[in-house]
Amino acid sequence: MTVGIVGLGLIGGSLAKAFKEAGHTVYACNRTKAVEDVAVAAGGIDAPLSKENIEQCEFIHLSLYPDASIAWLAENGPFIDKNTIVIDECGTKRKICAACFELADRYGFTFVGGHPMAGTHFSGFRYSRATMFSNATMILVPKDRQDFLLIERVTSSLTPLGLKRIVTTDPENHDRMIAYTSQLAHVVSSAYIKSPSAQEHKGYSAGSFRDLTRVAWLNEKMWTELFIENGDFLAAEIDLVIENLKAYSDAIKSADAERLESLLREGRIAKERSESQ
């Protein structure tokens, strides 16, 4: 299998290493040529991805921010073979799927939205690893969810990643769920760590503090683009959290133990239900 990777950051670099270690041919490009040179020297890719070898790729993975991914595909779409499947790894799906489904129709190749549920707070090729996606979930967003042959082909191509689960959905549902399961967690973590008490936490913190603040260490440029693109769903989730927090604050300020206990019980039961799904 010959795979093209666009973007050699944490995700793109990890994809390249996983496919290369599995014995596949990997061509990749990056905005900074020095990263391409490092990837070749490290054995992470076979050669830079170019207009000369792009048509050899059976699969191309877009591992850039949404706007950059769309721009790259618009520029390079005419050179992609009609049997090629292009998959993106962006954190939101409505905008990129709308644009890239249209580009795929225009130039004759196939586009499938993708989102690997994996990563770390570090960024860049140097932190990428072939095992990044081991036991992770990959979300696929095909144009036609009933195109089982396409989904099977894509799923088979992802075998080297060691995924545990493949989930298929539509762009709207993907963005609605990701607003809650991923984006909201980053917003809450970022807001929480801004308390002056955070600078005095040593000796007073343990697992709860580490868990809640871990994703405050983020790439603000990337997350800003994703948050704004998904602003309708994300803002609704933030408003709901604020409403819920206000209920806890009111119960504590009024020393209403019965109300506070009820709120905490509701939270525990909600957690139990979410784990049983």
PDB file of C-alpha atoms in Angstrom:
ATOM      1  CA  MET A   1       0.000   0.000   0.000  1.00  0.00           C
ATOM      2  CA  THR A   2       1.260   3.493  -0.838  1.00  0.00           C
ATOM      3  CA  VAL A   3       0.140   6.214   1.541  1.00  0.00           C
ATOM      4  CA  GLY A   4       0.458   9.981   1.330  1.00  0.00           C
ATOM      5  CA  ILE A   5       0.580  12.108   4.481  1.00  0.00           C
ATOM      6  CA  VAL A   6      -0.023  15.857   4.393  1.00  0.00           C
ATOM      7  CA  GLY A   7       1.388  17.432   7.548  1.00  0.00           C
ATOM      8  CA  LEU A   8       4.033  15.815   9.750  1.00  0.00           C
ATOM      9  CA  GLY A   9       2.991  17.052  13.152  1.00  0.00           C
ATOM     10  CA  LEU A  10       2.015  14.793  16.044  1.00  0.00           C
ATOM     11  CA  ILE A  11      -0.848  13.059  14.211  1.00  0.00           C
ATOM     12  CA  GLY A  12       0.601  13.042  10.699  1.00  0.00           C
ATOM     13  CA  GLY A  13       3.991  11.930  11.961  1.00  0.00           C
ATOM     14  CA  SER A  14       2.432   9.117  13.974  1.00  0.00           C
ATOM     15  CA  LEU A  15       0.426   7.980  10.952  1.00  0.00           C
ATOM     16  CA  ALA A  16       3.570   7.979   8.817  1.00  0.00           C
ATOM     17  CA  LYS A  17       5.536   5.952  11.363  1.00  0.00           C
ATOM     18  CA  ALA A  18       2.721   3.434  11.847  1.00  0.00           C
ATOM     19  CA  PHE A  19       2.324   2.801   8.117  1.00  0.00           C
ATOM     20  CA  LYS A  20       6.093   2.718   7.544  1.00  0.00           C
ATOM     21  CA  GLU A  21       6.705   0.230  10.372  1.00  0.00           C
ATOM     22  CA  ALA A  22       3.990  -1.985   8.868  1.00  0.00           C
ATOM     23  CA  GLY A  23       6.006  -2.144   5.641  1.00  0.00           C
ATOM     24  CA  HIS A  24       4.055   0.307   3.502  1.00  0.00           C
ATOM     25  CA  THR A  25       5.446   3.035   1.253  1.00  0.00           C
ATOM     26  CA  VAL A  26       4.931   6.482   2.752  1.00  0.00           C
ATOM     27  CA  TYR A  27       5.259   9.841   1.011  1.00  0.00           C
ATOM     28  CA  ALA A  28       4.709  12.940   3.123  1.00  0.00           C
ATOM     29  CA  CYS A  29       4.889  16.710   2.885  1.00  0.00           C
ATOM     30  CA  ASN A  30       5.115  19.402   5.517  1.00  0.00           C
ATOM     31  CA  ARG A  31       4.968  23.184   5.528  1.00  0.00           C
ATOM     32  CA  THR A  32       8.538  23.229   6.861  1.00  0.00           C
ATOM     33  CA  LYS A  33      10.863  21.301   4.548  1.00  0.00           C
ATOM     34  CA  ALA A  34      13.325  20.691   7.383  1.00  0.00           C
ATOM     35  CA  VAL A  35      10.727  18.416   9.002  1.00  0.00           C
ATOM     36  CA  GLU A  36      10.449  16.409   5.776  1.00  0.00           C
ATOM     37  CA  ASP A  37      14.243  16.000   5.794  1.00  0.00           C
ATOM     38  CA  VAL A  38      14.207  14.817   9.408  1.00  0.00           C
ATOM     39  CA  ALA A  39      11.392  12.352   8.666  1.00  0.00           C
ATOM     40  CA  VAL A  40      13.323  10.877   5.719  1.00  0.00           C
ATOM     41  CA  ALA A  41      16.560  10.660   7.726  1.00  0.00           C
ATOM     42  CA  ALA A  42      14.733   9.008  10.636  1.00  0.00           C
ATOM     43  CA  GLY A  43      13.140   6.419   8.350  1.00  0.00           C
ATOM     44  CA  GLY A  44       9.662   7.729   9.108  1.00  0.00           C
ATOM     45  CA  ILE A  45       8.859   8.276   5.437  1.00  0.00           C
ATOM     46  CA  ASP A  46      10.278   7.086   2.120  1.00  0.00           C
ATOM     47  CA  ALA A  47      10.311  10.459   0.361  1.00  0.00           C
ATOM     48  CA  PRO A  48       8.550  13.826   0.239  1.00  0.00           C
ATOM     49  CA  LEU A  49       5.035  13.828  -1.233  1.00  0.00           C
ATOM     50  CA  SER A  50       5.023  15.733  -4.513  1.00  0.00           C
ATOM     51  CA  LYS A  51       2.989  16.260  -7.658  1.00  0.00           C
ATOM     52  CA  GLU A  52       5.223  13.661  -9.301  1.00  0.00           C
ATOM     53  CA  ASN A  53       4.347  10.807  -6.886  1.00  0.00           C
ATOM     54  CA  ILE A  54       0.943  11.847  -5.564  1.00  0.00           C
ATOM     55  CA  GLU A  55      -0.945   9.772  -8.133  1.00  0.00           C
ATOM     56  CA  GLN A  56       0.768   6.636  -6.777  1.00  0.00           C
ATOM     57  CA  CYS A  57      -0.982   7.045  -3.414  1.00  0.00           C
ATOM     58  CA  GLU A  58      -3.891   4.730  -2.737  1.00  0.00           C
ATOM     59  CA  PHE A  59      -4.739   6.712   0.404  1.00  0.00           C
ATOM     60  CA  ILE A  60      -3.907  10.283   1.358  1.00  0.00           C
ATOM     61  CA  HIS A  61      -4.276  11.515   4.932  1.00  0.00           C
ATOM     62  CA  LEU A  62      -4.766  15.240   5.569  1.00  0.00           C
ATOM     63  CA  SER A  63      -3.238  16.035   8.957  1.00  0.00           C
ATOM     64  CA  LEU A  64      -3.431  19.828   8.903  1.00  0.00           C
ATOM     65  CA  TYR A  65      -5.856  22.319  10.465  1.00  0.00           C
ATOM     66  CA  PRO A  66      -9.253  22.403   8.684  1.00  0.00           C
ATOM     67  CA  ASP A  67      -8.685  25.523   6.568  1.00  0.00           C
ATOM     68  CA  ALA A  68      -5.184  24.406   5.571  1.00  0.00           C
ATOM     69  CA  SER A  69      -6.448  20.921   4.698  1.00  0.00           C
ATOM     70  CA  ILE A  70      -9.145  22.359   2.428  1.00  0.00           C
ATOM     71  CA  ALA A  71      -6.638  24.687   0.778  1.00  0.00           C
ATOM     72  CA  TRP A  72      -4.166  21.855   0.136  1.00  0.00           C
ATOM     73  CA  LEU A  73      -6.833  19.620  -1.375  1.00  0.00           C
ATOM     74  CA  ALA A  74      -8.138  22.431  -3.590  1.00  0.00           C
ATOM     75  CA  GLU A  75      -4.623  22.994  -4.930  1.00  0.00           C
ATOM     76  CA  ASN A  76      -3.661  19.350  -5.361  1.00  0.00           C
ATOM     77  CA  GLY A  77      -7.015  17.774  -6.226  1.00  0.00           C
ATOM     78  CA  PRO A  78      -6.303  17.752  -9.987  1.00  0.00           C
ATOM     79  CA  PHE A  79      -3.228  15.560  -9.453  1.00  0.00           C
ATOM     80  CA  ILE A  80      -4.925  12.884  -7.295  1.00  0.00           C
ATOM     81  CA  ASP A  81      -5.759   9.567  -8.933  1.00  0.00           C
ATOM     82  CA  LYS A  82      -9.454   8.784  -9.278  1.00  0.00           C
ATOM     83  CA  ASN A  83      -9.019   5.524  -7.315  1.00  0.00           C
ATOM     84  CA  THR A  84      -7.464   7.316  -4.349  1.00  0.00           C
ATOM     85  CA  ILE A  85      -9.280   7.767  -1.044  1.00  0.00           C
ATOM     86  CA  VAL A  86      -8.496  10.973   0.854  1.00  0.00           C
ATOM     87  CA  ILE A  87      -9.096  10.982   4.616  1.00  0.00           C
ATOM     88  CA  ASP A  88      -8.699  13.946   6.959  1.00  0.00           C
ATOM     89  CA  GLU A  89      -7.838  13.928  10.674  1.00  0.00           C
ATOM     90  CA  CYS A  90      -9.397  17.246  11.712  1.00  0.00           C
ATOM     91  CA  GLY A  91     -11.250  17.706  14.990  1.00  0.00           C
ATOM     92  CA  THR A  92     -14.413  19.092  13.382  1.00  0.00           C
ATOM     93  CA  LYS A  93     -16.261  17.768  10.381  1.00  0.00           C
ATOM     94  CA  ARG A  94     -19.048  19.996   9.030  1.00  0.00           C
ATOM     95  CA  LYS A  95     -16.883  22.578   7.278  1.00  0.00           C
ATOM     96  CA  ILE A  96     -14.185  20.252   5.983  1.00  0.00           C
ATOM     97  CA  CYS A  97     -16.612  17.577   4.801  1.00  0.00           C
ATOM     98  CA  ALA A  98     -18.768  20.083   2.915  1.00  0.00           C
ATOM     99  CA  ALA A  99     -15.727  21.498   1.125  1.00  0.00           C
ATOM    100  CA  CYS A 100     -13.879  18.239   0.519  1.00  0.00           C
ATOM    101  CA  PHE A 101     -16.895  16.211  -0.644  1.00  0.00           C
ATOM    102  CA  GLU A 102     -17.374  18.908  -3.291  1.00  0.00           C
ATOM    103  CA  LEU A 103     -13.690  18.821  -4.292  1.00  0.00           C
ATOM    104  CA  ALA A 104     -13.793  15.023  -4.499  1.00  0.00           C
ATOM    105  CA  ASP A 105     -16.824  15.182  -6.785  1.00  0.00           C
ATOM    106  CA  ARG A 106     -15.115  17.792  -8.943  1.00  0.00           C
ATOM    107  CA  TYR A 107     -11.865  15.860  -9.420  1.00  0.00           C
ATOM    108  CA  GLY A 108     -13.167  12.286  -9.250  1.00  0.00           C
ATOM    109  CA  PHE A 109     -11.462  10.833  -6.179  1.00  0.00           C
ATOM    110  CA  THR A 110     -13.166   9.798  -2.914  1.00  0.00           C
ATOM    111  CA  PHE A 111     -13.124  11.756   0.335  1.00  0.00           C
ATOM    112  CA  VAL A 112     -13.953  10.379   3.782  1.00  0.00           C
ATOM    113  CA  GLY A 113     -13.935  12.483   6.916  1.00  0.00           C
ATOM    114  CA  GLY A 114     -11.881  11.039   9.753  1.00  0.00           C
ATOM    115  CA  HIS A 115     -11.021  11.815  13.361  1.00  0.00           C
ATOM    116  CA  PRO A 116      -8.648   9.612  15.384  1.00  0.00           C
ATOM    117  CA  MET A 117      -9.454   9.911  19.072  1.00  0.00           C
ATOM    118  CA  ALA A 118      -5.842  10.017  20.191  1.00  0.00           C
ATOM    119  CA  GLY A 119      -3.074  12.498  20.912  1.00  0.00           C
ATOM    120  CA  THR A 120      -1.046  14.202  23.628  1.00  0.00           C
ATOM    121  CA  HIS A 121      -0.502  17.782  24.772  1.00  0.00           C
ATOM    122  CA  PHE A 122       2.822  17.777  22.906  1.00  0.00           C
ATOM    123  CA  SER A 123       3.017  18.727  19.236  1.00  0.00           C
ATOM    124  CA  GLY A 124       5.421  18.179  16.378  1.00  0.00           C
ATOM    125  CA  PHE A 125       7.046  15.293  14.541  1.00  0.00           C
ATOM    126  CA  ARG A 126       9.556  14.637  17.305  1.00  0.00           C
ATOM    127  CA  TYR A 127       6.759  13.567  19.663  1.00  0.00           C
ATOM    128  CA  SER A 128       5.018  11.355  17.097  1.00  0.00           C
ATOM    129  CA  ARG A 129       5.104   7.586  17.531  1.00  0.00           C
ATOM    130  CA  ALA A 130       3.894   4.550  15.624  1.00  0.00           C
ATOM    131  CA  THR A 131       1.807   3.382  18.604  1.00  0.00           C
ATOM    132  CA  MET A 132      -0.127   6.654  18.987  1.00  0.00           C
ATOM    133  CA  PHE A 133      -3.403   5.091  17.798  1.00  0.00           C
ATOM    134  CA  SER A 134      -3.085   1.721  19.489  1.00  0.00           C
ATOM    135  CA  ASN A 135      -6.460   0.746  21.031  1.00  0.00           C
ATOM    136  CA  ALA A 136      -7.958   4.116  20.050  1.00  0.00           C
ATOM    137  CA  THR A 137     -11.203   4.881  18.239  1.00  0.00           C
ATOM    138  CA  MET A 138     -11.327   6.265  14.692  1.00  0.00           C
ATOM    139  CA  ILE A 139     -14.445   8.178  13.684  1.00  0.00           C
ATOM    140  CA  LEU A 140     -15.261   7.966   9.982  1.00  0.00           C
ATOM    141  CA  VAL A 141     -17.624  10.352   8.186  1.00  0.00           C
ATOM    142  CA  PRO A 142     -18.329   9.035   4.678  1.00  0.00           C
ATOM    143  CA  LYS A 143     -20.605  10.888   2.280  1.00  0.00           C
ATOM    144  CA  ASP A 144     -22.842   7.815   2.169  1.00  0.00           C
ATOM    145  CA  ARG A 145     -22.966   5.831   5.414  1.00  0.00           C
ATOM    146  CA  GLN A 146     -24.519   2.938   3.516  1.00  0.00           C
ATOM    147  CA  ASP A 147     -21.446   2.563   1.278  1.00  0.00           C
ATOM    148  CA  PHE A 148     -20.215  -0.474   3.188  1.00  0.00           C
ATOM    149  CA  LEU A 149     -17.609  -1.426   0.585  1.00  0.00           C
ATOM    150  CA  LEU A 150     -15.950   1.971   0.973  1.00  0.00           C
ATOM    151  CA  ILE A 151     -16.071   1.793   4.763  1.00  0.00           C
ATOM    152  CA  GLU A 152     -14.586  -1.717   4.641  1.00  0.00           C
ATOM    153  CA  ARG A 153     -11.787  -0.551   2.349  1.00  0.00           C
ATOM    154  CA  VAL A 154     -10.936   2.391   4.591  1.00  0.00           C
ATOM    155  CA  THR A 155     -11.127   0.265   7.728  1.00  0.00           C
ATOM    156  CA  SER A 156      -8.786  -2.312   6.212  1.00  0.00           C
ATOM    157  CA  SER A 157      -6.298   0.401   5.256  1.00  0.00           C
ATOM    158  CA  LEU A 158      -6.174   1.558   8.886  1.00  0.00           C
ATOM    159  CA  THR A 159      -5.137  -1.854  10.239  1.00  0.00           C
ATOM    160  CA  PRO A 160      -1.502  -0.773  10.826  1.00  0.00           C
ATOM    161  CA  LEU A 161      -2.709   1.810  13.349  1.00  0.00           C
ATOM    162  CA  GLY A 162      -3.862  -0.846  15.816  1.00  0.00           C
ATOM    163  CA  LEU A 163      -7.236   0.794  16.369  1.00  0.00           C
ATOM    164  CA  LYS A 164      -9.714  -0.738  18.791  1.00  0.00           C
ATOM    165  CA  ARG A 165     -12.877   0.651  17.267  1.00  0.00           C
ATOM    166  CA  ILE A 166     -14.274   2.292  14.135  1.00  0.00           C
ATOM    167  CA  VAL A 167     -17.344   4.523  14.480  1.00  0.00           C
ATOM    168  CA  THR A 168     -19.248   5.958  11.519  1.00  0.00           C
ATOM    169  CA  THR A 169     -21.442   9.031  11.757  1.00  0.00           C
ATOM    170  CA  ASP A 170     -22.454  12.201   9.898  1.00  0.00           C
ATOM    171  CA  PRO A 171     -20.756  15.623  10.155  1.00  0.00           C
ATOM    172  CA  GLU A 172     -23.504  17.196  12.286  1.00  0.00           C
ATOM    173  CA  ASN A 173     -23.567  14.451  14.895  1.00  0.00           C
ATOM    174  CA  HIS A 174     -19.773  14.289  15.004  1.00  0.00           C
ATOM    175  CA  ASP A 175     -19.465  17.990  15.793  1.00  0.00           C
ATOM    176  CA  ARG A 176     -22.283  17.901  18.347  1.00  0.00           C
ATOM    177  CA  MET A 177     -20.671  15.050  20.268  1.00  0.00           C
ATOM    178  CA  ILE A 178     -17.111  16.364  19.998  1.00  0.00           C
ATOM    179  CA  ALA A 179     -18.255  19.719  21.380  1.00  0.00           C
ATOM    180  CA  TYR A 180     -19.100  17.869  24.580  1.00  0.00           C
ATOM    181  CA  THR A 181     -16.585  15.022  24.826  1.00  0.00           C
ATOM    182  CA  SER A 182     -13.488  16.945  23.744  1.00  0.00           C
ATOM    183  CA  GLN A 183     -13.835  20.664  23.194  1.00  0.00           C
ATOM    184  CA  LEU A 184     -15.780  21.469  26.367  1.00  0.00           C
ATOM    185  CA  ALA A 185     -13.192  19.591  28.450  1.00  0.00           C
ATOM    186  CA  HIS A 186     -10.431  21.789  27.022  1.00  0.00           C
ATOM    187  CA  VAL A 187     -12.398  24.981  27.705  1.00  0.00           C
ATOM    188  CA  VAL A 188     -13.216  23.980  31.294  1.00  0.00           C
ATOM    189  CA  SER A 189      -9.624  22.928  31.948  1.00  0.00           C
ATOM    190  CA  SER A 190      -8.299  26.209  30.531  1.00  0.00           C
ATOM    191  CA  ALA A 191     -10.703  28.252  32.661  1.00  0.00           C
ATOM    192  CA  TYR A 192     -10.095  26.211  35.824  1.00  0.00           C
ATOM    193  CA  ILE A 193      -6.299  26.584  35.765  1.00  0.00           C
ATOM    194  CA  LYS A 194      -6.588  30.386  35.707  1.00  0.00           C
ATOM    195  CA  SER A 195      -7.406  30.536  39.426  1.00  0.00           C
ATOM    196  CA  PRO A 196      -4.543  32.164  41.404  1.00  0.00           C
ATOM    197  CA  SER A 197      -4.683  29.097  43.645  1.00  0.00           C
ATOM    198  CA  ALA A 198      -3.247  27.018  40.787  1.00  0.00           C
ATOM    199  CA  GLN A 199       0.133  28.669  41.360  1.00  0.00           C
ATOM    200  CA  GLU A 200       0.144  27.380  44.943  1.00  0.00           C
ATOM    201  CA  HIS A 201      -1.113  23.841  44.304  1.00  0.00           C
ATOM    202  CA  LYS A 202       2.086  21.901  45.084  1.00  0.00           C
ATOM    203  CA  GLY A 203       1.599  19.814  48.181  1.00  0.00           C
ATOM    204  CA  TYR A 204      -2.170  20.202  47.971  1.00  0.00           C
ATOM    205  CA  SER A 205      -3.012  18.437  44.717  1.00  0.00           C
ATOM    206  CA  ALA A 206      -3.288  14.855  43.525  1.00  0.00           C
ATOM    207  CA  GLY A 207      -5.145  12.949  40.821  1.00  0.00           C
ATOM    208  CA  SER A 208      -8.191  15.206  40.604  1.00  0.00           C
ATOM    209  CA  PHE A 209      -6.083  18.274  39.907  1.00  0.00           C
ATOM    210  CA  ARG A 210      -3.928  16.462  37.345  1.00  0.00           C
ATOM    211  CA  ASP A 211      -6.964  15.029  35.550  1.00  0.00           C
ATOM    212  CA  LEU A 212      -8.807  18.334  35.344  1.00  0.00           C
ATOM    213  CA  THR A 213      -5.844  20.445  34.262  1.00  0.00           C
ATOM    214  CA  ARG A 214      -4.116  18.055  31.822  1.00  0.00           C
ATOM    215  CA  VAL A 215      -5.762  19.377  28.663  1.00  0.00           C
ATOM    216  CA  ALA A 216      -5.213  23.038  29.581  1.00  0.00           C
ATOM    217  CA  TRP A 217      -1.783  22.410  28.040  1.00  0.00           C
ATOM    218  CA  LEU A 218      -2.912  22.831  24.455  1.00  0.00           C
ATOM    219  CA  ASN A 219      -2.122  24.308  21.055  1.00  0.00           C
ATOM    220  CA  GLU A 220      -4.132  27.524  21.259  1.00  0.00           C
ATOM    221  CA  LYS A 221      -3.896  28.279  17.526  1.00  0.00           C
ATOM    222  CA  MET A 222      -5.397  24.937  16.510  1.00  0.00           C
ATOM    223  CA  TRP A 223      -8.060  24.872  19.212  1.00  0.00           C
ATOM    224  CA  THR A 224      -9.155  28.433  18.467  1.00  0.00           C
ATOM    225  CA  GLU A 225      -9.906  27.448  14.864  1.00  0.00           C
ATOM    226  CA  LEU A 226     -11.775  24.338  15.973  1.00  0.00           C
ATOM    227  CA  PHE A 227     -13.749  26.111  18.730  1.00  0.00           C
ATOM    228  CA  ILE A 228     -14.918  28.926  16.471  1.00  0.00           C
ATOM    229  CA  GLU A 229     -15.824  26.555  13.658  1.00  0.00           C
ATOM    230  CA  ASN A 230     -17.929  24.513  16.098  1.00  0.00           C
ATOM    231  CA  GLY A 231     -19.127  27.544  18.018  1.00  0.00           C
ATOM    232  CA  ASP A 232     -22.854  26.780  17.991  1.00  0.00           C
ATOM    233  CA  PHE A 233     -22.544  23.369  19.632  1.00  0.00           C
ATOM    234  CA  LEU A 234     -19.670  24.350  21.931  1.00  0.00           C
ATOM    235  CA  ALA A 235     -21.258  27.554  23.227  1.00  0.00           C
ATOM    236  CA  ALA A 236     -24.441  25.620  24.077  1.00  0.00           C
ATOM    237  CA  GLU A 237     -22.410  23.114  26.122  1.00  0.00           C
ATOM    238  CA  ILE A 238     -20.514  25.908  27.904  1.00  0.00           C
ATOM    239  CA  ASP A 239     -23.773  27.660  28.781  1.00  0.00           C
ATOM    240  CA  LEU A 240     -25.170  24.432  30.224  1.00  0.00           C
ATOM    241  CA  VAL A 241     -22.071  23.945  32.409  1.00  0.00           C
ATOM    242  CA  ILE A 242     -22.377  27.528  33.661  1.00  0.00           C
ATOM    243  CA  GLU A 243     -26.025  26.888  34.512  1.00  0.00           C
ATOM    244  CA  ASN A 244     -25.150  23.697  36.381  1.00  0.00           C
ATOM    245  CA  LEU A 245     -22.267  25.343  38.247  1.00  0.00           C
ATOM    246  CA  LYS A 246     -24.590  28.170  39.289  1.00  0.00           C
ATOM    247  CA  ALA A 247     -26.909  25.626  40.904  1.00  0.00           C
ATOM    248  CA  TYR A 248     -24.006  24.213  42.969  1.00  0.00           C
ATOM    249  CA  SER A 249     -22.847  27.719  43.904  1.00  0.00           C
ATOM    250  CA  ASP A 250     -26.316  28.777  45.026  1.00  0.00           C
ATOM    251  CA  ALA A 251     -26.738  25.661  47.192  1.00  0.00           C
ATOM    252  CA  ILE A 252     -23.352  26.199  48.850  1.00  0.00           C
ATOM    253  CA  LYS A 253     -23.866  29.930  49.440  1.00  0.00           C
ATOM    254  CA  SER A 254     -27.219  29.273  51.102  1.00  0.00           C
ATOM    255  CA  ALA A 255     -25.850  26.273  53.055  1.00  0.00           C
ATOM    256  CA  ASP A 256     -28.648  24.178  51.557  1.00  0.00           C
ATOM    257  CA  ALA A 257     -27.244  20.748  52.371  1.00  0.00           C
ATOM    258  CA  GLU A 258     -30.288  18.895  51.054  1.00  0.00           C
ATOM    259  CA  ARG A 259     -30.079  20.649  47.663  1.00  0.00           C
ATOM    260  CA  LEU A 260     -26.318  20.172  47.429  1.00  0.00           C
ATOM    261  CA  GLU A 261     -26.578  16.484  48.262  1.00  0.00           C
ATOM    262  CA  SER A 262     -29.255  16.120  45.591  1.00  0.00           C
ATOM    263  CA  LEU A 263     -27.058  17.829  42.988  1.00  0.00           C
ATOM    264  CA  LEU A 264     -24.094  15.610  43.833  1.00  0.00           C
ATOM    265  CA  ARG A 265     -26.288  12.505  43.704  1.00  0.00           C
ATOM    266  CA  GLU A 266     -27.583  13.515  40.285  1.00  0.00           C
ATOM    267  CA  GLY A 267     -23.992  13.885  39.080  1.00  0.00           C
ATOM    268  CA  ARG A 268     -22.983  10.469  40.418  1.00  0.00           C
ATOM    269  CA  ILE A 269     -25.985   8.796  38.785  1.00  0.00           C
ATOM    270  CA  ALA A 270     -25.291  10.586  35.479  1.00  0.00           C
ATOM    271  CA  LYS A 271     -21.719   9.264  35.582  1.00  0.00           C
ATOM    272  CA  GLU A 272     -22.906   5.727  36.297  1.00  0.00           C
ATOM    273  CA  ARG A 273     -25.341   5.889  33.375  1.00  0.00           C
ATOM    274  CA  SER A 274     -22.694   7.215  31.014  1.00  0.00           C
ATOM    275  CA  GLU A 275     -20.360   4.357  31.925  1.00  0.00           C
ATOM    276  CA  SER A 276     -23.036   1.732  31.349  1.00  0.00           C
ATOM    277  CA  GLN A 277     -23.655   2.757  27.722  1.00  0.00           C
TER     278      GLN A 277
END
